[in-house]
PDB file of C-alpha atoms in Angstrom:
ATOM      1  CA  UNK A 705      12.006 -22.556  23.151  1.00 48.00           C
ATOM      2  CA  UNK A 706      14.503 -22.236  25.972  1.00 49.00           C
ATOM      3  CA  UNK A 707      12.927 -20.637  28.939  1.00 47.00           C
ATOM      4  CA  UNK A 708      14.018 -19.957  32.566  1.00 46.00           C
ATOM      5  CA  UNK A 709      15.614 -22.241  35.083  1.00 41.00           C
ATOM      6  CA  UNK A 710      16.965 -21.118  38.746  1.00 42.00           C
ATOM      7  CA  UNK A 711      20.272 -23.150  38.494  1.00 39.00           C
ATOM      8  CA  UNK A 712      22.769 -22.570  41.373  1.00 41.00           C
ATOM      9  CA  UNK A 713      25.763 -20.855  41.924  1.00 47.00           C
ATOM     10  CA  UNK A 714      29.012 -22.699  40.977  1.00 43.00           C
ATOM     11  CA  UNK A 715      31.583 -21.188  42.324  1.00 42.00           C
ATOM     12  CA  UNK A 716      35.685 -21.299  42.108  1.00 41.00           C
ATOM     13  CA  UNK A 717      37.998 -19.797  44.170  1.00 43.00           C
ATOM     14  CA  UNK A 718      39.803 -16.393  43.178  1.00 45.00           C
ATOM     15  CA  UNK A 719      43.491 -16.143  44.170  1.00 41.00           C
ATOM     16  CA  UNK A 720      45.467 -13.535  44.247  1.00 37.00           C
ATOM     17  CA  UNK A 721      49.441 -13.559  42.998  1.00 33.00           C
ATOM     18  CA  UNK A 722      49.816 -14.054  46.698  1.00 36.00           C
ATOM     19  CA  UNK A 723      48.114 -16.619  46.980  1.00 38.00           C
ATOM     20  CA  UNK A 724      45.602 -15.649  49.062  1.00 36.00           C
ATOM     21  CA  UNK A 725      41.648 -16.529  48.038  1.00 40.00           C
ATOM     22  CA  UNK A 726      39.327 -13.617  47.386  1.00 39.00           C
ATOM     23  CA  UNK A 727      35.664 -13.553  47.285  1.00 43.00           C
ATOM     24  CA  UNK A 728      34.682 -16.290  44.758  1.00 46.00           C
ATOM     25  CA  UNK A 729      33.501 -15.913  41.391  1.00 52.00           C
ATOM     26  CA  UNK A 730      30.757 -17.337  39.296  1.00 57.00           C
ATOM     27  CA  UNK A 731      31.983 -20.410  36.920  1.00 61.00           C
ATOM     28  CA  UNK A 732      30.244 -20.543  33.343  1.00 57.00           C
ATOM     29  CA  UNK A 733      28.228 -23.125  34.469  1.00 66.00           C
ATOM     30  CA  UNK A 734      25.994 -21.260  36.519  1.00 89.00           C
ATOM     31  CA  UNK A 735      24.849 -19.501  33.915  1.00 97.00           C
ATOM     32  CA  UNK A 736      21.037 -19.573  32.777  1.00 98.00           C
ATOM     33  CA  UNK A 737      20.521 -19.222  28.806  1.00 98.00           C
ATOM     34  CA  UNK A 738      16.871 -17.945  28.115  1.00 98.00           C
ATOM     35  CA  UNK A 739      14.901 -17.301  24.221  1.00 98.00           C
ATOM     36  CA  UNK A 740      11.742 -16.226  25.746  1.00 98.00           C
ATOM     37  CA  UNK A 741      10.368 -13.199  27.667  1.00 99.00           C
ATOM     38  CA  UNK A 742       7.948 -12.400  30.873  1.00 99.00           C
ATOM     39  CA  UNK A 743       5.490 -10.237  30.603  1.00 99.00           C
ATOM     40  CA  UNK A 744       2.772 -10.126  33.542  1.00 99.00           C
ATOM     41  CA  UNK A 745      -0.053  -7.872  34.116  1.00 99.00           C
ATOM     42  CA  UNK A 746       0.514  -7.124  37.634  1.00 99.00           C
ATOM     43  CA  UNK A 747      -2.455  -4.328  38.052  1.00 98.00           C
ATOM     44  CA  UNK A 748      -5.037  -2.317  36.144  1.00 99.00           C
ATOM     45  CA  UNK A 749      -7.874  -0.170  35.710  1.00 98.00           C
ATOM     46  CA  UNK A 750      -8.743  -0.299  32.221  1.00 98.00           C
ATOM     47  CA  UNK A 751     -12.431  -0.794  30.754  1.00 96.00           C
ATOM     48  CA  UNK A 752     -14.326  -0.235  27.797  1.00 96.00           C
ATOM     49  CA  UNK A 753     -16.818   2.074  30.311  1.00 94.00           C
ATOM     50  CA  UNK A 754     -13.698   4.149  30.825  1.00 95.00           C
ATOM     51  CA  UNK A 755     -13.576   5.474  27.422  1.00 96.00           C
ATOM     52  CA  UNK A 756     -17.599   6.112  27.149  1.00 95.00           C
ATOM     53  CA  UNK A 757     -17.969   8.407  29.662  1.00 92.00           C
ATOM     54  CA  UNK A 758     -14.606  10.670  28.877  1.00 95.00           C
ATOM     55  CA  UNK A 759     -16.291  10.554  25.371  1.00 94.00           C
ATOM     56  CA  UNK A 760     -19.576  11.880  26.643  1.00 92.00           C
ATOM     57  CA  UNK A 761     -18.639  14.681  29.139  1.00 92.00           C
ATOM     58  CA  UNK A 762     -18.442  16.814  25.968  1.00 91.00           C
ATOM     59  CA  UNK A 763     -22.199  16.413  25.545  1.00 87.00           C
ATOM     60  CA  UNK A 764     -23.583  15.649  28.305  1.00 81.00           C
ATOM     61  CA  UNK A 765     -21.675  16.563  31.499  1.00 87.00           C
ATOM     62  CA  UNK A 766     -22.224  15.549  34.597  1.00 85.00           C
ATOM     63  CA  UNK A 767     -24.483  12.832  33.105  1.00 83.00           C
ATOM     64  CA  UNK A 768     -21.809  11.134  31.505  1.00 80.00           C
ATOM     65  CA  UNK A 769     -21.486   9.511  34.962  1.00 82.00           C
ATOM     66  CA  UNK A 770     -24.065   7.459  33.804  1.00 79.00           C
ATOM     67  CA  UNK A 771     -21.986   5.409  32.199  1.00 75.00           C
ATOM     68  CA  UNK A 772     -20.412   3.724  34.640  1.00 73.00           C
ATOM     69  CA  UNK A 773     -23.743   2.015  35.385  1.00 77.00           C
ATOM     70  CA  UNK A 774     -24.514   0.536  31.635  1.00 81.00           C
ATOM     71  CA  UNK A 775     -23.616  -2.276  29.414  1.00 84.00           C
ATOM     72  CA  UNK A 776     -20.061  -0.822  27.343  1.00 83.00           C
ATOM     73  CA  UNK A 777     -21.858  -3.511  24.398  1.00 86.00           C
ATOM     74  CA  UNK A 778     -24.500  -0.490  23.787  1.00 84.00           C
ATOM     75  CA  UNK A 779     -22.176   1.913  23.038  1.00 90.00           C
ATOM     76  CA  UNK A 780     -19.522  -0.001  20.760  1.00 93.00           C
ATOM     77  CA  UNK A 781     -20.503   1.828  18.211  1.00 95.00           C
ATOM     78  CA  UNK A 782     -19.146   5.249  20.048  1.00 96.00           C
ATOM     79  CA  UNK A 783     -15.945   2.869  20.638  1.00 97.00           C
ATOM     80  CA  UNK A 784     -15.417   2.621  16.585  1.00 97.00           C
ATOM     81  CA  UNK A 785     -16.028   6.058  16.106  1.00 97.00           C
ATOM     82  CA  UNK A 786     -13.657   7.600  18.199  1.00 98.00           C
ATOM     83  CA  UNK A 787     -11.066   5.483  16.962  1.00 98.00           C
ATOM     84  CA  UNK A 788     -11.909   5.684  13.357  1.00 98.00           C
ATOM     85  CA  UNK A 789     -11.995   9.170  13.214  1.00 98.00           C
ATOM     86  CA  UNK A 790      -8.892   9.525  15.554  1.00 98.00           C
ATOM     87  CA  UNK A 791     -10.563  11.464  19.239  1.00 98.00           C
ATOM     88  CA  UNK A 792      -7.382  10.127  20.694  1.00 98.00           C
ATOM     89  CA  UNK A 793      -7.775  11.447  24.547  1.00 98.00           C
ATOM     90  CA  UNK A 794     -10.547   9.550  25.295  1.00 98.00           C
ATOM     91  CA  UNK A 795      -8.497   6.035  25.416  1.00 99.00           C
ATOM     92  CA  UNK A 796      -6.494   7.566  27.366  1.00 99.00           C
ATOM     93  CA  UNK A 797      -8.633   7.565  31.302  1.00 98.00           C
ATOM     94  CA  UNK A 798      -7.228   4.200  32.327  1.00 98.00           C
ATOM     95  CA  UNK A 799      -4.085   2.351  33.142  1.00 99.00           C
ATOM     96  CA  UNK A 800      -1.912  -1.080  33.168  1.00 99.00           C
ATOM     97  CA  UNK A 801       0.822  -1.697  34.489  1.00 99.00           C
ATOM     98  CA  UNK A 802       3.252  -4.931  33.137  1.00 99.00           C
ATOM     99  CA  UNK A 803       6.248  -6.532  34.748  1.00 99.00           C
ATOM    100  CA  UNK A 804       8.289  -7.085  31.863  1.00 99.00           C
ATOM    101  CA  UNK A 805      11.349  -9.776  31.845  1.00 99.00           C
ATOM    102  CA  UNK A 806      13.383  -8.900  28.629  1.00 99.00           C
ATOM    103  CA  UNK A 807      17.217  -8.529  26.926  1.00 99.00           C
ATOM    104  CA  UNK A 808      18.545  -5.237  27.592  1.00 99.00           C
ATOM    105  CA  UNK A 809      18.474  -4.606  23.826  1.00 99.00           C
ATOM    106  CA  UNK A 810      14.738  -4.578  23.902  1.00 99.00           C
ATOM    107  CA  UNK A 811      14.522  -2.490  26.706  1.00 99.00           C
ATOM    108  CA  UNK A 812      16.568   0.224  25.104  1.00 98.00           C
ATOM    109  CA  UNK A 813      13.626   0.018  22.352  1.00 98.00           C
ATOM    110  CA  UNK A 814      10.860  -0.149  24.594  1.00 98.00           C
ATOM    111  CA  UNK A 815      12.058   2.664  26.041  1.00 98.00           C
ATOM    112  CA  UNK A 816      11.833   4.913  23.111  1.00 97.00           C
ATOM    113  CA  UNK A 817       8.619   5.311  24.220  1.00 98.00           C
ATOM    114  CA  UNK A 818       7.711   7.923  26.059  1.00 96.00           C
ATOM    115  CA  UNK A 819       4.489   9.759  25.902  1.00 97.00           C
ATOM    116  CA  UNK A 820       2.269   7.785  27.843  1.00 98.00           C
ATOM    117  CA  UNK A 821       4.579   5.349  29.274  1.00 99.00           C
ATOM    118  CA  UNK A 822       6.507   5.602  33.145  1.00 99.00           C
ATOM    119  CA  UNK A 823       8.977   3.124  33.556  1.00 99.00           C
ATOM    120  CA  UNK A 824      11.418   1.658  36.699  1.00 99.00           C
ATOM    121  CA  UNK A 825      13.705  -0.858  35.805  1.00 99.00           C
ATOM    122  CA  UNK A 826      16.419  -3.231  37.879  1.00 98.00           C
ATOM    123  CA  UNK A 827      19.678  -1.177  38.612  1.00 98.00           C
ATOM    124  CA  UNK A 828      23.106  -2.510  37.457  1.00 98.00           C
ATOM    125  CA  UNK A 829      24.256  -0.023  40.248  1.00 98.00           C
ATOM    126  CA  UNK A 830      22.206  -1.144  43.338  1.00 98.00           C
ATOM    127  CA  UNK A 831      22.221  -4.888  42.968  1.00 98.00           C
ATOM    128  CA  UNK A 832      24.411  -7.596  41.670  1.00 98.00           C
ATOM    129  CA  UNK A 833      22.911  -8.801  38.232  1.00 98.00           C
ATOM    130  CA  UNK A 834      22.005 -12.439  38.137  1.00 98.00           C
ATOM    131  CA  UNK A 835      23.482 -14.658  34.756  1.00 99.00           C
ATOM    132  CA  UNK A 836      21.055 -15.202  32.798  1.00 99.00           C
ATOM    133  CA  UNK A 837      21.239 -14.626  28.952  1.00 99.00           C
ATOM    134  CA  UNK A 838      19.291 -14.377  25.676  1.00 99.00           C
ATOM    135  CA  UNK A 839      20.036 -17.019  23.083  1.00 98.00           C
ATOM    136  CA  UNK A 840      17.618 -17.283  19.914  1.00 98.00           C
ATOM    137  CA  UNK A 841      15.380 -19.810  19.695  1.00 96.00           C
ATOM    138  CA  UNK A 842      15.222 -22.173  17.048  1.00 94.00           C
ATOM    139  CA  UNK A 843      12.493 -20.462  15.182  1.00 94.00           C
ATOM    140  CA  UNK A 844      13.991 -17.001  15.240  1.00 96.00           C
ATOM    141  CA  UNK A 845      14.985 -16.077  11.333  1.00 95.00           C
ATOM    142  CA  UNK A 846      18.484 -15.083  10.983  1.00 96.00           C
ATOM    143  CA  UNK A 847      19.428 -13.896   7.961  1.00 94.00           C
ATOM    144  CA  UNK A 848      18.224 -10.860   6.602  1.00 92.00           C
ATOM    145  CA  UNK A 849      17.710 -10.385   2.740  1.00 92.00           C
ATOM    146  CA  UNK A 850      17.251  -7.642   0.715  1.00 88.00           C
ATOM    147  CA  UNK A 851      18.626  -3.975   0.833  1.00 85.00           C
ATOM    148  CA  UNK A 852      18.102  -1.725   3.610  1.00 81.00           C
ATOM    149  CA  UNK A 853      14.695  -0.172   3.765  1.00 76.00           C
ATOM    150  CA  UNK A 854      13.377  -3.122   1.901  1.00 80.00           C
ATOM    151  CA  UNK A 855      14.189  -6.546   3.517  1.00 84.00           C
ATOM    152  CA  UNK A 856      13.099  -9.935   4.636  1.00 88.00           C
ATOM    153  CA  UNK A 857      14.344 -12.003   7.496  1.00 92.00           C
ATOM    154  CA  UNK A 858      14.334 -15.865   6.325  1.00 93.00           C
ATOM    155  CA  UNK A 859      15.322 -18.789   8.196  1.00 93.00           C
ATOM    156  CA  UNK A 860      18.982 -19.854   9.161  1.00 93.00           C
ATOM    157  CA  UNK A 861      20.407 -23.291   8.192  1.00 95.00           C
ATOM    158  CA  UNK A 862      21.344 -25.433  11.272  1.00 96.00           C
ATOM    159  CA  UNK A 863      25.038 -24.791  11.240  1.00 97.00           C
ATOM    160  CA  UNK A 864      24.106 -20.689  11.394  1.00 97.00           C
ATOM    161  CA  UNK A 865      22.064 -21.703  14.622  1.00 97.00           C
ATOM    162  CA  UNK A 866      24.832 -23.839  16.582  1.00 97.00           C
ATOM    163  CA  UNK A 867      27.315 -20.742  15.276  1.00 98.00           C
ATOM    164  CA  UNK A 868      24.951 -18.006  16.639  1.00 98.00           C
ATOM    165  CA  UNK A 869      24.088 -19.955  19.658  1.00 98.00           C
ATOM    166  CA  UNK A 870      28.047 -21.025  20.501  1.00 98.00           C
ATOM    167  CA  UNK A 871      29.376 -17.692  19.759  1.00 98.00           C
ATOM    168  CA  UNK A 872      26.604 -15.790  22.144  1.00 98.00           C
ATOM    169  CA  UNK A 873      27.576 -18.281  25.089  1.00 98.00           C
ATOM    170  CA  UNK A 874      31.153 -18.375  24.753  1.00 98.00           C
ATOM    171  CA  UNK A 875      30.787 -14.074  24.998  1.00 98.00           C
ATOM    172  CA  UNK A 876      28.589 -14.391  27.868  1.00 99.00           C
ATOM    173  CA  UNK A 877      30.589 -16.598  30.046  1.00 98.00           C
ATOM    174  CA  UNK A 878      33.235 -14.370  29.199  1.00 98.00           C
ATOM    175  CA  UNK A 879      31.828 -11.557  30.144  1.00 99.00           C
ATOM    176  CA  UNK A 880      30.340 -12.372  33.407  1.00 98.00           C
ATOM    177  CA  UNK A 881      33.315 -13.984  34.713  1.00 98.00           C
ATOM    178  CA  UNK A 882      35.072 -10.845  33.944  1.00 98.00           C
ATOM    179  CA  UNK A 883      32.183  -8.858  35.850  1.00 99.00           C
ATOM    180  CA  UNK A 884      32.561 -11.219  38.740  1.00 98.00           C
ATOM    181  CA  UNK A 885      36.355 -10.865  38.951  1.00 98.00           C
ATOM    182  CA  UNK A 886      35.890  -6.978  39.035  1.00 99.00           C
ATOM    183  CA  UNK A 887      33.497  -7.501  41.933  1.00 99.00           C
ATOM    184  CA  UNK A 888      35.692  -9.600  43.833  1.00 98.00           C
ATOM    185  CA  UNK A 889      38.221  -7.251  43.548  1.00 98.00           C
ATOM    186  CA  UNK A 890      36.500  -4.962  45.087  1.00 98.00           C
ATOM    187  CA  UNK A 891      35.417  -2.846  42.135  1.00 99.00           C
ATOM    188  CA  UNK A 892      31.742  -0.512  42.282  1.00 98.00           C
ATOM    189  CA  UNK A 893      29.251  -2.593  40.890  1.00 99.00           C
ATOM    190  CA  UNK A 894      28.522   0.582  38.667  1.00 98.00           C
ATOM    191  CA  UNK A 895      31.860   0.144  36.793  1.00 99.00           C
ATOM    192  CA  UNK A 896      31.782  -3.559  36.770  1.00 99.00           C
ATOM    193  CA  UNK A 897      28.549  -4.031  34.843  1.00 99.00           C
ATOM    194  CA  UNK A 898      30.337  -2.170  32.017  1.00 99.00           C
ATOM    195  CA  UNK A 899      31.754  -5.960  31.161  1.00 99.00           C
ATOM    196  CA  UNK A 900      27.492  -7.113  30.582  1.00 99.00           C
ATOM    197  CA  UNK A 901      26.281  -7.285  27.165  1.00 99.00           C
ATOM    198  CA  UNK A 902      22.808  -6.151  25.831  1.00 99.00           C
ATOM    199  CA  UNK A 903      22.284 -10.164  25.482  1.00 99.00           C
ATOM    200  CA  UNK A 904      21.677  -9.748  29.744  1.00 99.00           C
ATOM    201  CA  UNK A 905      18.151 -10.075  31.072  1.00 99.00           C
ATOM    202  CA  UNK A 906      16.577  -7.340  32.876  1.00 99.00           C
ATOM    203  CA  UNK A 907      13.133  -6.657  34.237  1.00 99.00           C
ATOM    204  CA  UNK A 908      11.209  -3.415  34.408  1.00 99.00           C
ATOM    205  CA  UNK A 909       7.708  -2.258  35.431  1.00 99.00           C
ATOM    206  CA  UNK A 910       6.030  -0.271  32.863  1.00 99.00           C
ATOM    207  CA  UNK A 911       2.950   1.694  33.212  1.00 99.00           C
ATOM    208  CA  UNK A 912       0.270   2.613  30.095  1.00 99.00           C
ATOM    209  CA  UNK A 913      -2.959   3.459  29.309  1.00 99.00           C
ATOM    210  CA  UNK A 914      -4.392   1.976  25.764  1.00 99.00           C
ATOM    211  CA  UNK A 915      -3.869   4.842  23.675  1.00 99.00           C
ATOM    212  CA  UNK A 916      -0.155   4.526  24.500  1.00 99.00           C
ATOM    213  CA  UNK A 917      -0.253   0.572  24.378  1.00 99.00           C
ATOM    214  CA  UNK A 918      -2.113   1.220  20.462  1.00 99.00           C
ATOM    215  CA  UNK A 919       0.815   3.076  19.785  1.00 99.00           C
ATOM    216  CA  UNK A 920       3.447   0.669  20.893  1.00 99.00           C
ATOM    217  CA  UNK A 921       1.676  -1.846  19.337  1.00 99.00           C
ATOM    218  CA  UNK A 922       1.493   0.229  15.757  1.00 98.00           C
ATOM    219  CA  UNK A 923       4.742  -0.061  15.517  1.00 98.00           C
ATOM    220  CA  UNK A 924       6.533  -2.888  17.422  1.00 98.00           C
ATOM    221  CA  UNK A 925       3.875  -5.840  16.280  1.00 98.00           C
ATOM    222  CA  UNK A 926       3.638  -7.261  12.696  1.00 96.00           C
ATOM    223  CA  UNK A 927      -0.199  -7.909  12.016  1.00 97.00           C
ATOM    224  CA  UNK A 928      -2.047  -8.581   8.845  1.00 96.00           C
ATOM    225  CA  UNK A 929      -5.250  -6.185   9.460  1.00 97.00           C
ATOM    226  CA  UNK A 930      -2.222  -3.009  10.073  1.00 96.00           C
ATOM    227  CA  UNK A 931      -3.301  -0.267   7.606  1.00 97.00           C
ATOM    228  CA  UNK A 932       0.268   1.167   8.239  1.00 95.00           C
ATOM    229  CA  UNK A 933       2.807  -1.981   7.871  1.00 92.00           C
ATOM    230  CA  UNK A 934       5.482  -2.492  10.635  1.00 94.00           C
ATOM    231  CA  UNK A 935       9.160  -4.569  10.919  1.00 93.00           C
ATOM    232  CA  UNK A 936       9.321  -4.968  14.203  1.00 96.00           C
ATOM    233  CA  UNK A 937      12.407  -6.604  15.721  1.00 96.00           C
ATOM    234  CA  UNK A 938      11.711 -10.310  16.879  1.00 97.00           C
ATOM    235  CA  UNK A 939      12.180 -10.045  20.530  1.00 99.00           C
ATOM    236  CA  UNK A 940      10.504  -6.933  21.233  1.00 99.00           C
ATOM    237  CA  UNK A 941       7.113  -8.300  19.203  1.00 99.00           C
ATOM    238  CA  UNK A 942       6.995 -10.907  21.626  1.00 99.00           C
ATOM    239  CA  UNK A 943       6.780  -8.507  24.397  1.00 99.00           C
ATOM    240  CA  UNK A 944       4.155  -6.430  22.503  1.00 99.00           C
ATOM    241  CA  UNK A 945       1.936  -9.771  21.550  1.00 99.00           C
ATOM    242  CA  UNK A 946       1.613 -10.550  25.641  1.00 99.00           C
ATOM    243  CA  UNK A 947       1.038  -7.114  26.431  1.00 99.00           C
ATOM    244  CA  UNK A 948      -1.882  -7.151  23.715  1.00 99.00           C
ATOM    245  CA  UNK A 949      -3.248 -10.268  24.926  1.00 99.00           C
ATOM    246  CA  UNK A 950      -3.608  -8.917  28.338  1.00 99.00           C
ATOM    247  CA  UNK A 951      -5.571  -5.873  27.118  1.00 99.00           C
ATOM    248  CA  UNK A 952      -7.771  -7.310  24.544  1.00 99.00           C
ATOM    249  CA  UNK A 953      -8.894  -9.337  27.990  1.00 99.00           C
ATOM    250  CA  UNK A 954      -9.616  -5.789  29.567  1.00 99.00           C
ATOM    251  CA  UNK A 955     -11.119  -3.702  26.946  1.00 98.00           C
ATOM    252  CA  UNK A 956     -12.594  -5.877  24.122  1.00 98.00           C
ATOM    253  CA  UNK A 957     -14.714  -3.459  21.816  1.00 98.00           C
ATOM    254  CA  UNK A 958     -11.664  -1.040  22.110  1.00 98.00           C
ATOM    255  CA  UNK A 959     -10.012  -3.728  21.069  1.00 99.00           C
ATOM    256  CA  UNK A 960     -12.045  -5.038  18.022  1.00 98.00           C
ATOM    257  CA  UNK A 961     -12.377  -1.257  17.194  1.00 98.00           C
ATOM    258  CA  UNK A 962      -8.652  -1.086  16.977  1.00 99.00           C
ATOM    259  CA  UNK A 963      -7.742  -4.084  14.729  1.00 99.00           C
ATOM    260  CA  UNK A 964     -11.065  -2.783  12.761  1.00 98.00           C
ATOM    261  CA  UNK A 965      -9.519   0.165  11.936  1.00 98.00           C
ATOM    262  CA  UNK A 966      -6.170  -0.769  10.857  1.00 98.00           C
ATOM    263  CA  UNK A 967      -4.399  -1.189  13.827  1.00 98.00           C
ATOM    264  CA  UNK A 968      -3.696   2.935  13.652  1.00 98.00           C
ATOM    265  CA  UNK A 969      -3.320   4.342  17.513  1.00 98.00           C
ATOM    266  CA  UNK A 970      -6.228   7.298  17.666  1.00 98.00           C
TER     267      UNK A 970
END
């Protein structure tokens, strides 16, 4: 798996039909070629207690305080419950927030998400975007089989690999050269990152709370115990399989409760 390295700046001179040298630009070889993705839990406040007492203020009030102050293991039954028969607001009294390193082409999935999720992402307007690129893997499936609605992804021979992987760097140094040129002209960085592909890495913070995070991972994670099944697109189940990791560590029996269950958000 290729994963990140801080290479630095190459650069060549830009020169003008006068003859005089601008600002440089980038050379290819400064670029950074990446088939992984970050994903970092960088605060919550997420228990299993959490979703115990907002269950039990509807019988008991006041007294549901109480819960703060016991063992969440007593109550896992509750925990199953709720999520079996589908009391969704409960799961939803806590919070985690991820920084998320990603393509831009998962992004613009992730961020079909919306109830339950805030988002702030790097801006293509306020800073200069660094080179660094998505290029599969060598276990990422290629070819895709089948007819639409009903398809497989199987593995690509080694010459679809090389072809993938020359094609996708040959665009990107083409394209960020052309982005650099624009900004040593002079040119808004807002109009020059119109020359970036969706290939680009960005990085977001994103902010849930586990009945959200169920939901996301419903759909955007492939997992045999799903009731409901799910396709998810390579590069975004990677991000949803580190997010999950992260807050099976947090809330265990709402976790167990959820794969018990078929994987179904409440």
């Amino acid at each position: 798996m290729l994963r990140a390295r801080r290479v630095p700046r190459k650069v060549v001179a830009n020169r003008s039909s006068d003859g005089r040298t601008r600002t440089p630009v980038t050379s290819p070889e400064s670029l950074t070629f990446r088939s992984d993705v970050t994903v970092e839990l960088v605060k919550s406040s997420a228990s299993d207690a959490d979703v115990l007492f907002a269950a039990r203020v509807s019988t008991a009030g006041e007294q549901s305080l109480d819960e703060l102050k016991k063992d969440p293991e007593r109550s896992k039954g509750l925990i199953n419950y709720l999520m079996r028969d589908r009391h969704g607001s409960p799961f939803e009294h806590n919070s985690m927030t991820f920084f998320i390193s990603a393509p831009i082409f998962v992004f613009r999935e992730f961020m079909r998400h919306r109830v339950g999720w805030s988002y702030n992402e790097e801006s293509g307007r306020y800073r200069e975007l660094e080179p660094v690129f998505y290029v599969p893997g060598a276990d990422r499936k290629l070819v895709q089989e089948g007819r639409p609605g009903k398809y497989v992804f199987v593995e690509g021979t080694p010459a679809q690999h090389e072809a993938v992987s020359g094609a996708l760097r040959e665009s990107y140094e083409q394209s960020y050269t052309a982005y650099q040129k624009m900004l040593a002209d002079g040119v808004a960085r807002e109009v020059a990152r119109a020359a970036l592909p969706v290939g680009l890495y960005s990085s977001m913070y994103a902010t849930c709370n586990a009945r959200s995070l169920m939901h996301f991972l419903g759909l955007r994670t492939q997992h045999e115990l799903a009731k409901v099944p799910s396709f998810p697109q390579r590069e975004i189940e990677m991000v949803g399989e580190k997010m999950e990791a992260e807050w099976a560590k947090l809330m265990p029996l709402t976790y167990a409760a959820f794969n018990a269950n078929g994987r179904v958000a409440p």
